[in-house]
Amino acid sequence: MGFILLMICFCSLSEEVQEFQDAYHFNGYTNQWRTGLYLTINEPVTITIFPDGYHEAVLCGVGGSSTLNLDLELRGGGLNIIDEYLDDLPVLAFATEADSTAYTITVTVLDMLHGATADSAYVFLALKPVFMEIDTLIPVEPDSAITGE
């Protein structure tokens, strides 16, 4: 019976995450990834990802119905970003480097409703390509092959 209730809660959390991902997709974040987790209080879970280079990225965590404080940390590519807010919806924004670099995500439930010891959660990543600007205002000498000189 408990497993069925857990699956119902997990499915509704999945639908909530899908709504968040749809909102990011609407805003140009076309490349997305997500994973569901079952977290025990104060026991960190580590995930390694390899996002594409030259992207704006948003890493989000969504805690289940018993989660009060979900901690999210991102390391890699010279970054060490930690969520500083006490909530169940941490959001970390960053930009990826030119090459595909390994990033380590650490997710920890720090506080739950009284009596709860574990809950489901989702972590998702949304990527938006960054287009490099080409400076076309610098005058250059014409090539002699083009001008026929």
Coordinates of N, CA and C in Angstrom, one line a residue:
M1 N 0.8 -1.2 0.0 CA 0.0 0.0 0.0 C 0.9 1.3 0.0
G2 N 1.9 1.3 0.8 CA 2.8 2.4 0.9 C 3.5 2.7 -0.4
F3 N 3.9 1.6 -1.1 CA 4.5 1.7 -2.4 C 3.6 2.4 -3.4
I4 N 2.3 2.1 -3.4 CA 1.4 2.7 -4.3 C 1.2 4.2 -4.0
L5 N 1.1 4.5 -2.8 CA 1.1 5.9 -2.4 C 2.3 6.7 -2.8
L6 N 3.5 6.0 -2.7 CA 4.7 6.7 -3.1 C 4.7 6.9 -4.6
M7 N 4.2 6.0 -5.4 CA 4.2 6.1 -6.8 C 3.2 7.2 -7.2
I8 N 2.1 7.4 -6.5 CA 1.2 8.5 -6.8 C 1.9 9.8 -6.6
C9 N 2.6 9.9 -5.4 CA 3.3 11.2 -5.1 C 4.4 11.4 -6.1
F10 N 5.1 10.4 -6.5 CA 6.2 10.5 -7.4 C 5.7 10.9 -8.8
C11 N 4.6 10.4 -9.2 CA 4.0 10.8 -10.5 C 3.5 12.2 -10.5
S12 N 2.9 12.7 -9.5 CA 2.5 14.1 -9.4 C 3.7 15.0 -9.4
L13 N 4.8 14.6 -8.8 CA 6.0 15.4 -8.8 C 6.6 15.4 -10.2
S14 N 6.5 14.3 -10.9 CA 7.0 14.3 -12.3 C 6.2 15.2 -13.2
E15 N 5.0 15.3 -13.0 CA 4.1 16.2 -13.8 C 4.5 17.7 -13.4
E16 N 4.8 18.0 -12.2 CA 5.2 19.3 -11.8 C 6.5 19.7 -12.4
V17 N 7.4 18.8 -12.4 CA 8.7 19.0 -13.1 C 8.6 19.2 -14.6
Q18 N 7.7 18.5 -15.2 CA 7.4 18.6 -16.6 C 6.9 20.0 -16.9
E19 N 6.1 20.6 -16.1 CA 5.6 21.9 -16.2 C 6.7 23.0 -16.2
F20 N 7.6 22.8 -15.2 CA 8.8 23.6 -15.1 C 9.6 23.6 -16.4
Q21 N 9.9 22.3 -16.9 CA 10.6 22.2 -18.1 C 9.9 22.8 -19.3
D22 N 8.6 22.7 -19.4 CA 7.9 23.3 -20.5 C 8.1 24.8 -20.4
A23 N 8.1 25.4 -19.2 CA 8.3 26.9 -19.1 C 9.7 27.3 -19.6
Y24 N 10.7 26.5 -19.2 CA 12.0 26.8 -19.7 C 12.2 26.6 -21.2
H25 N 11.5 25.5 -21.7 CA 11.5 25.3 -23.2 C 10.9 26.5 -23.9
F26 N 9.8 27.0 -23.4 CA 9.2 28.2 -24.0 C 10.1 29.4 -24.1
N27 N 11.0 29.5 -23.1 CA 12.0 30.6 -23.0 C 13.3 30.3 -23.7
G28 N 13.4 29.3 -24.6 CA 14.5 29.0 -25.4 C 15.5 28.0 -24.9
Y29 N 15.2 27.3 -23.8 CA 16.1 26.3 -23.3 C 15.6 25.0 -23.9
T30 N 16.3 24.6 -25.0 CA 15.8 23.5 -25.8 C 16.4 22.2 -25.4
N31 N 17.6 22.1 -24.9 CA 18.2 20.9 -24.5 C 18.0 20.7 -23.0
Q32 N 17.3 19.6 -22.6 CA 16.9 19.4 -21.2 C 17.2 17.9 -20.8
W33 N 17.5 17.8 -19.5 CA 17.7 16.5 -18.9 C 17.1 16.5 -17.5
R34 N 16.6 15.3 -17.1 CA 16.1 15.2 -15.7 C 16.3 13.8 -15.2
T35 N 16.3 13.7 -13.9 CA 16.4 12.4 -13.2 C 15.6 12.5 -11.9
G36 N 14.9 11.4 -11.6 CA 14.2 11.3 -10.3 C 15.1 10.6 -9.3
L37 N 15.0 11.0 -8.1 CA 15.8 10.5 -7.0 C 14.9 10.2 -5.8
Y38 N 15.4 9.2 -5.0 CA 14.8 9.0 -3.7 C 15.8 9.3 -2.6
L39 N 15.6 10.4 -1.9 CA 16.6 10.9 -1.0 C 16.3 10.6 0.5
T40 N 17.3 10.2 1.3 CA 17.1 10.1 2.7 C 17.7 11.3 3.3
I41 N 17.1 11.8 4.4 CA 17.5 13.1 5.0 C 19.0 13.0 5.4
N42 N 19.7 14.1 5.1 CA 21.2 14.3 5.4 C 22.1 13.3 4.7
E43 N 21.7 12.6 3.7 CA 22.6 11.7 3.0 C 22.7 12.2 1.5
P44 N 23.8 12.8 1.2 CA 24.0 13.4 -0.2 C 24.0 12.4 -1.3
V45 N 23.5 12.7 -2.4 CA 23.6 11.9 -3.6 C 24.3 12.7 -4.7
T46 N 25.3 12.1 -5.3 CA 26.1 12.7 -6.3 C 25.8 12.2 -7.7
I47 N 25.7 13.2 -8.6 CA 25.4 12.9 -10.1 C 26.5 13.6 -10.9
T48 N 27.0 13.0 -11.9 CA 28.0 13.6 -12.8 C 27.3 13.8 -14.2
I49 N 27.4 15.0 -14.7 CA 26.8 15.3 -16.0 C 27.9 15.9 -16.9
F50 N 27.7 15.9 -18.2 CA 28.6 16.4 -19.2 C 27.8 17.3 -20.2
P51 N 27.4 18.5 -19.8 CA 26.6 19.3 -20.7 C 27.5 19.9 -21.9
D52 N 26.8 20.2 -23.0 CA 27.5 20.7 -24.2 C 28.1 22.1 -23.9
G53 N 29.1 22.5 -24.6 CA 29.8 23.8 -24.4 C 29.0 24.9 -25.0
Y54 N 29.3 26.1 -24.6 CA 28.7 27.4 -25.1 C 27.2 27.4 -24.9
H55 N 26.7 27.1 -23.7 CA 25.3 27.2 -23.3 C 25.1 27.9 -22.0
E56 N 24.0 28.6 -22.0 CA 23.5 29.1 -20.7 C 22.8 27.9 -20.1
A57 N 23.0 27.7 -18.8 CA 22.4 26.5 -18.1 C 21.7 26.9 -16.9
V58 N 20.6 26.2 -16.6 CA 19.9 26.3 -15.3 C 19.7 24.9 -14.7
L59 N 20.3 24.7 -13.5 CA 20.2 23.5 -12.8 C 19.1 23.7 -11.7
C60 N 18.1 22.8 -11.7 CA 17.0 23.0 -10.7 C 16.8 21.7 -10.0
G61 N 16.4 21.8 -8.7 CA 16.0 20.7 -7.9 C 14.5 20.9 -7.5
V62 N 13.8 19.8 -7.4 CA 12.4 19.9 -7.0 C 12.2 18.9 -5.9
G63 N 11.9 19.3 -4.7 CA 11.7 18.4 -3.6 C 10.2 17.9 -3.6
G64 N 10.0 16.7 -3.0 CA 8.7 16.1 -2.9 C 7.9 16.8 -1.8
S65 N 6.7 16.2 -1.5 CA 5.8 16.9 -0.6 C 6.3 16.9 0.9
S66 N 7.2 16.1 1.3 CA 7.7 16.1 2.6 C 9.0 16.9 2.8
T67 N 9.6 17.3 1.7 CA 10.8 18.1 1.7 C 10.6 19.5 2.0
L68 N 11.3 20.0 3.0 CA 11.3 21.5 3.3 C 12.5 22.2 2.8
N69 N 13.7 21.6 2.9 CA 14.9 22.2 2.4 C 15.7 21.2 1.6
L70 N 15.8 21.5 0.3 CA 16.6 20.7 -0.6 C 17.9 21.5 -1.0
D71 N 19.0 20.9 -0.7 CA 20.3 21.6 -1.0 C 20.9 21.1 -2.3
L72 N 21.3 22.0 -3.1 CA 21.9 21.7 -4.4 C 23.2 22.3 -4.6
E73 N 24.2 21.6 -5.0 CA 25.6 22.1 -5.2 C 26.1 21.7 -6.6
L74 N 26.8 22.6 -7.3 CA 27.3 22.3 -8.6 C 28.8 22.6 -8.6
R75 N 29.6 21.6 -9.0 CA 31.1 21.8 -9.1 C 31.6 21.3 -10.5
G76 N 32.5 22.0 -11.0 CA 33.1 21.7 -12.2 C 33.3 22.9 -13.1
G77 N 34.3 22.8 -14.1 CA 34.5 23.9 -15.0 C 34.9 25.1 -14.3
G78 N 35.6 25.0 -13.2 CA 36.0 26.2 -12.4 C 34.9 26.8 -11.6
L79 N 33.8 26.1 -11.5 CA 32.7 26.6 -10.7 C 32.5 25.8 -9.4
N80 N 32.0 26.5 -8.4 CA 31.5 25.8 -7.2 C 30.3 26.7 -6.7
I81 N 29.1 26.3 -7.1 CA 27.9 27.1 -6.8 C 27.1 26.3 -5.8
I82 N 26.7 26.9 -4.8 CA 25.8 26.3 -3.7 C 24.6 27.1 -3.5
D83 N 23.4 26.4 -3.5 CA 22.2 27.0 -3.2 C 22.2 27.6 -1.8
E84 N 21.8 28.8 -1.6 CA 21.9 29.5 -0.3 C 20.5 29.7 0.3
Y85 N 19.5 29.3 -0.3 CA 18.1 29.5 0.2 C 17.6 28.3 0.9
L86 N 16.7 28.5 1.9 CA 16.1 27.4 2.6 C 14.8 27.1 2.0
D87 N 14.8 26.3 0.9 CA 13.5 26.0 0.2 C 13.7 24.6 -0.5
D88 N 12.6 24.1 -1.0 CA 12.6 22.8 -1.7 C 12.7 23.0 -3.2
L89 N 13.0 24.2 -3.7 CA 13.1 24.4 -5.2 C 14.4 25.2 -5.5
P90 N 15.6 24.6 -5.3 CA 16.8 25.4 -5.6 C 17.0 25.5 -7.1
V91 N 17.6 26.7 -7.5 CA 17.9 27.0 -8.9 C 19.3 27.6 -9.0
L92 N 20.1 27.0 -9.8 CA 21.5 27.4 -10.0 C 21.7 27.8 -11.5
A93 N 22.0 29.0 -11.8 CA 22.3 29.4 -13.1 C 23.8 29.5 -13.4
F94 N 24.2 29.0 -14.5 CA 25.7 29.1 -14.9 C 25.8 29.0 -16.4
A95 N 27.0 29.2 -16.9 CA 27.3 29.1 -18.3 C 28.4 28.0 -18.5
T96 N 28.2 27.2 -19.5 CA 29.2 26.1 -19.7 C 30.3 26.7 -20.6
E97 N 31.5 26.0 -20.4 CA 32.7 26.5 -21.2 C 32.6 26.0 -22.6
A98 N 33.7 26.2 -23.3 CA 33.8 25.8 -24.7 C 33.7 24.3 -24.9
D99 N 34.4 23.6 -24.1 CA 34.4 22.1 -24.2 C 33.4 21.5 -23.3
S100 N 33.0 20.3 -23.6 CA 32.2 19.5 -22.7 C 33.0 19.1 -21.5
T101 N 32.6 19.7 -20.3 CA 33.3 19.5 -19.1 C 32.5 18.7 -18.1
A102 N 33.1 17.9 -17.3 CA 32.3 17.1 -16.3 C 31.9 18.1 -15.1
Y103 N 30.7 18.0 -14.8 CA 30.1 18.8 -13.6 C 29.6 17.8 -12.6
T104 N 29.8 18.0 -11.4 CA 29.3 17.1 -10.3 C 28.2 17.9 -9.6
I105 N 27.1 17.2 -9.5 CA 25.9 17.7 -8.8 C 25.7 17.0 -7.5
T106 N 25.6 17.7 -6.4 CA 25.4 17.0 -5.1 C 24.0 17.5 -4.6
V107 N 23.1 16.5 -4.3 CA 21.8 16.8 -3.8 C 21.6 16.3 -2.4
T108 N 21.1 17.1 -1.5 CA 20.9 16.6 -0.1 C 19.6 17.2 0.4
V109 N 18.8 16.4 1.1 CA 17.7 16.9 1.8 C 18.1 17.2 3.2
L110 N 18.0 18.5 3.6 CA 18.5 19.0 4.9 C 17.4 19.0 5.9
D111 N 16.1 19.2 5.5 CA 15.0 19.4 6.4 C 13.8 18.8 5.8
M112 N 13.0 18.1 6.7 CA 11.7 17.5 6.2 C 10.6 17.7 7.2
L113 N 9.4 17.4 6.8 CA 8.3 17.5 7.7 C 8.5 16.6 8.9
H114 N 8.0 16.9 10.1 CA 8.2 16.1 11.3 C 7.8 14.6 11.0
G115 N 8.8 13.8 11.3 CA 8.5 12.3 11.2 C 9.0 11.7 9.9
A116 N 9.2 12.5 8.9 CA 9.6 12.0 7.6 C 11.1 11.8 7.6
T117 N 11.6 10.7 6.9 CA 13.0 10.4 6.9 C 13.5 10.3 5.4
A118 N 12.6 10.2 4.5 CA 13.0 10.1 3.1 C 11.9 10.7 2.2
D119 N 12.2 11.1 1.0 CA 11.2 11.6 0.1 C 11.8 11.6 -1.4
S120 N 11.0 11.7 -2.3 CA 11.4 11.7 -3.7 C 11.7 13.2 -4.1
A121 N 12.6 13.3 -5.1 CA 13.0 14.6 -5.6 C 13.4 14.4 -7.1
Y122 N 13.4 15.5 -7.8 CA 13.9 15.5 -9.2 C 15.0 16.6 -9.3
V123 N 15.9 16.3 -10.2 CA 16.9 17.3 -10.6 C 16.8 17.4 -12.1
F124 N 16.8 18.7 -12.6 CA 16.8 18.8 -14.0 C 17.7 19.9 -14.5
L125 N 18.1 19.8 -15.7 CA 19.1 20.8 -16.3 C 18.4 21.2 -17.6
A126 N 18.4 22.5 -17.8 CA 17.9 23.1 -19.0 C 19.1 23.9 -19.7
L127 N 19.3 23.7 -21.0 CA 20.4 24.4 -21.7 C 19.9 25.3 -22.8
K128 N 20.5 26.4 -23.0 CA 20.1 27.4 -24.0 C 21.4 27.7 -24.8
P129 N 21.5 27.5 -26.1 CA 22.7 27.9 -26.8 C 23.0 29.3 -26.7
V130 N 24.3 29.6 -26.6 CA 24.8 31.0 -26.6 C 25.5 31.2 -28.0
F131 N 25.1 32.1 -28.7 CA 25.7 32.4 -30.0 C 26.7 33.4 -29.9
M132 N 27.9 33.1 -30.4 CA 29.0 34.0 -30.4 C 28.8 35.2 -31.3
E133 N 29.0 36.4 -30.9 CA 28.8 37.6 -31.7 C 30.1 37.8 -32.6
I134 N 29.9 38.0 -33.9 CA 31.0 38.3 -34.8 C 31.0 39.7 -35.1
D135 N 32.1 40.4 -34.8 CA 32.3 41.8 -35.0 C 32.5 42.1 -36.5
T136 N 31.4 42.6 -37.2 CA 31.5 42.9 -38.6 C 31.8 44.4 -38.9
L137 N 32.0 45.2 -37.9 CA 32.2 46.6 -38.1 C 33.7 47.0 -38.3
I138 N 34.6 46.0 -38.2 CA 36.0 46.3 -38.4 C 36.3 46.3 -39.9
P139 N 36.7 47.4 -40.5 CA 37.0 47.4 -41.9 C 38.3 46.6 -42.2
V140 N 38.3 45.8 -43.3 CA 39.5 45.1 -43.7 C 39.8 45.4 -45.1
E141 N 41.0 45.2 -45.5 CA 41.5 45.4 -46.9 C 40.9 44.3 -47.7
P142 N 40.4 44.7 -49.0 CA 39.9 43.6 -49.8 C 41.0 42.7 -50.3
D143 N 40.7 41.4 -50.5 CA 41.6 40.4 -50.9 C 41.9 40.7 -52.4
S144 N 43.2 40.6 -52.8 CA 43.6 40.9 -54.2 C 43.0 39.9 -55.1
A145 N 42.7 38.6 -54.7 CA 42.1 37.6 -55.5 C 40.6 38.0 -55.9
I146 N 40.0 38.7 -54.9 CA 38.6 39.0 -55.2 C 38.5 40.3 -56.1
T147 N 39.4 41.2 -55.8 CA 39.3 42.5 -56.6 C 40.0 42.4 -57.9
G148 N 40.8 41.3 -58.2 CA 41.4 41.1 -59.5 C 42.7 41.9 -59.7
E149 N 43.3 42.4 -58.7 CA 44.6 43.1 -58.8 C 45.8 42.2 -58.9

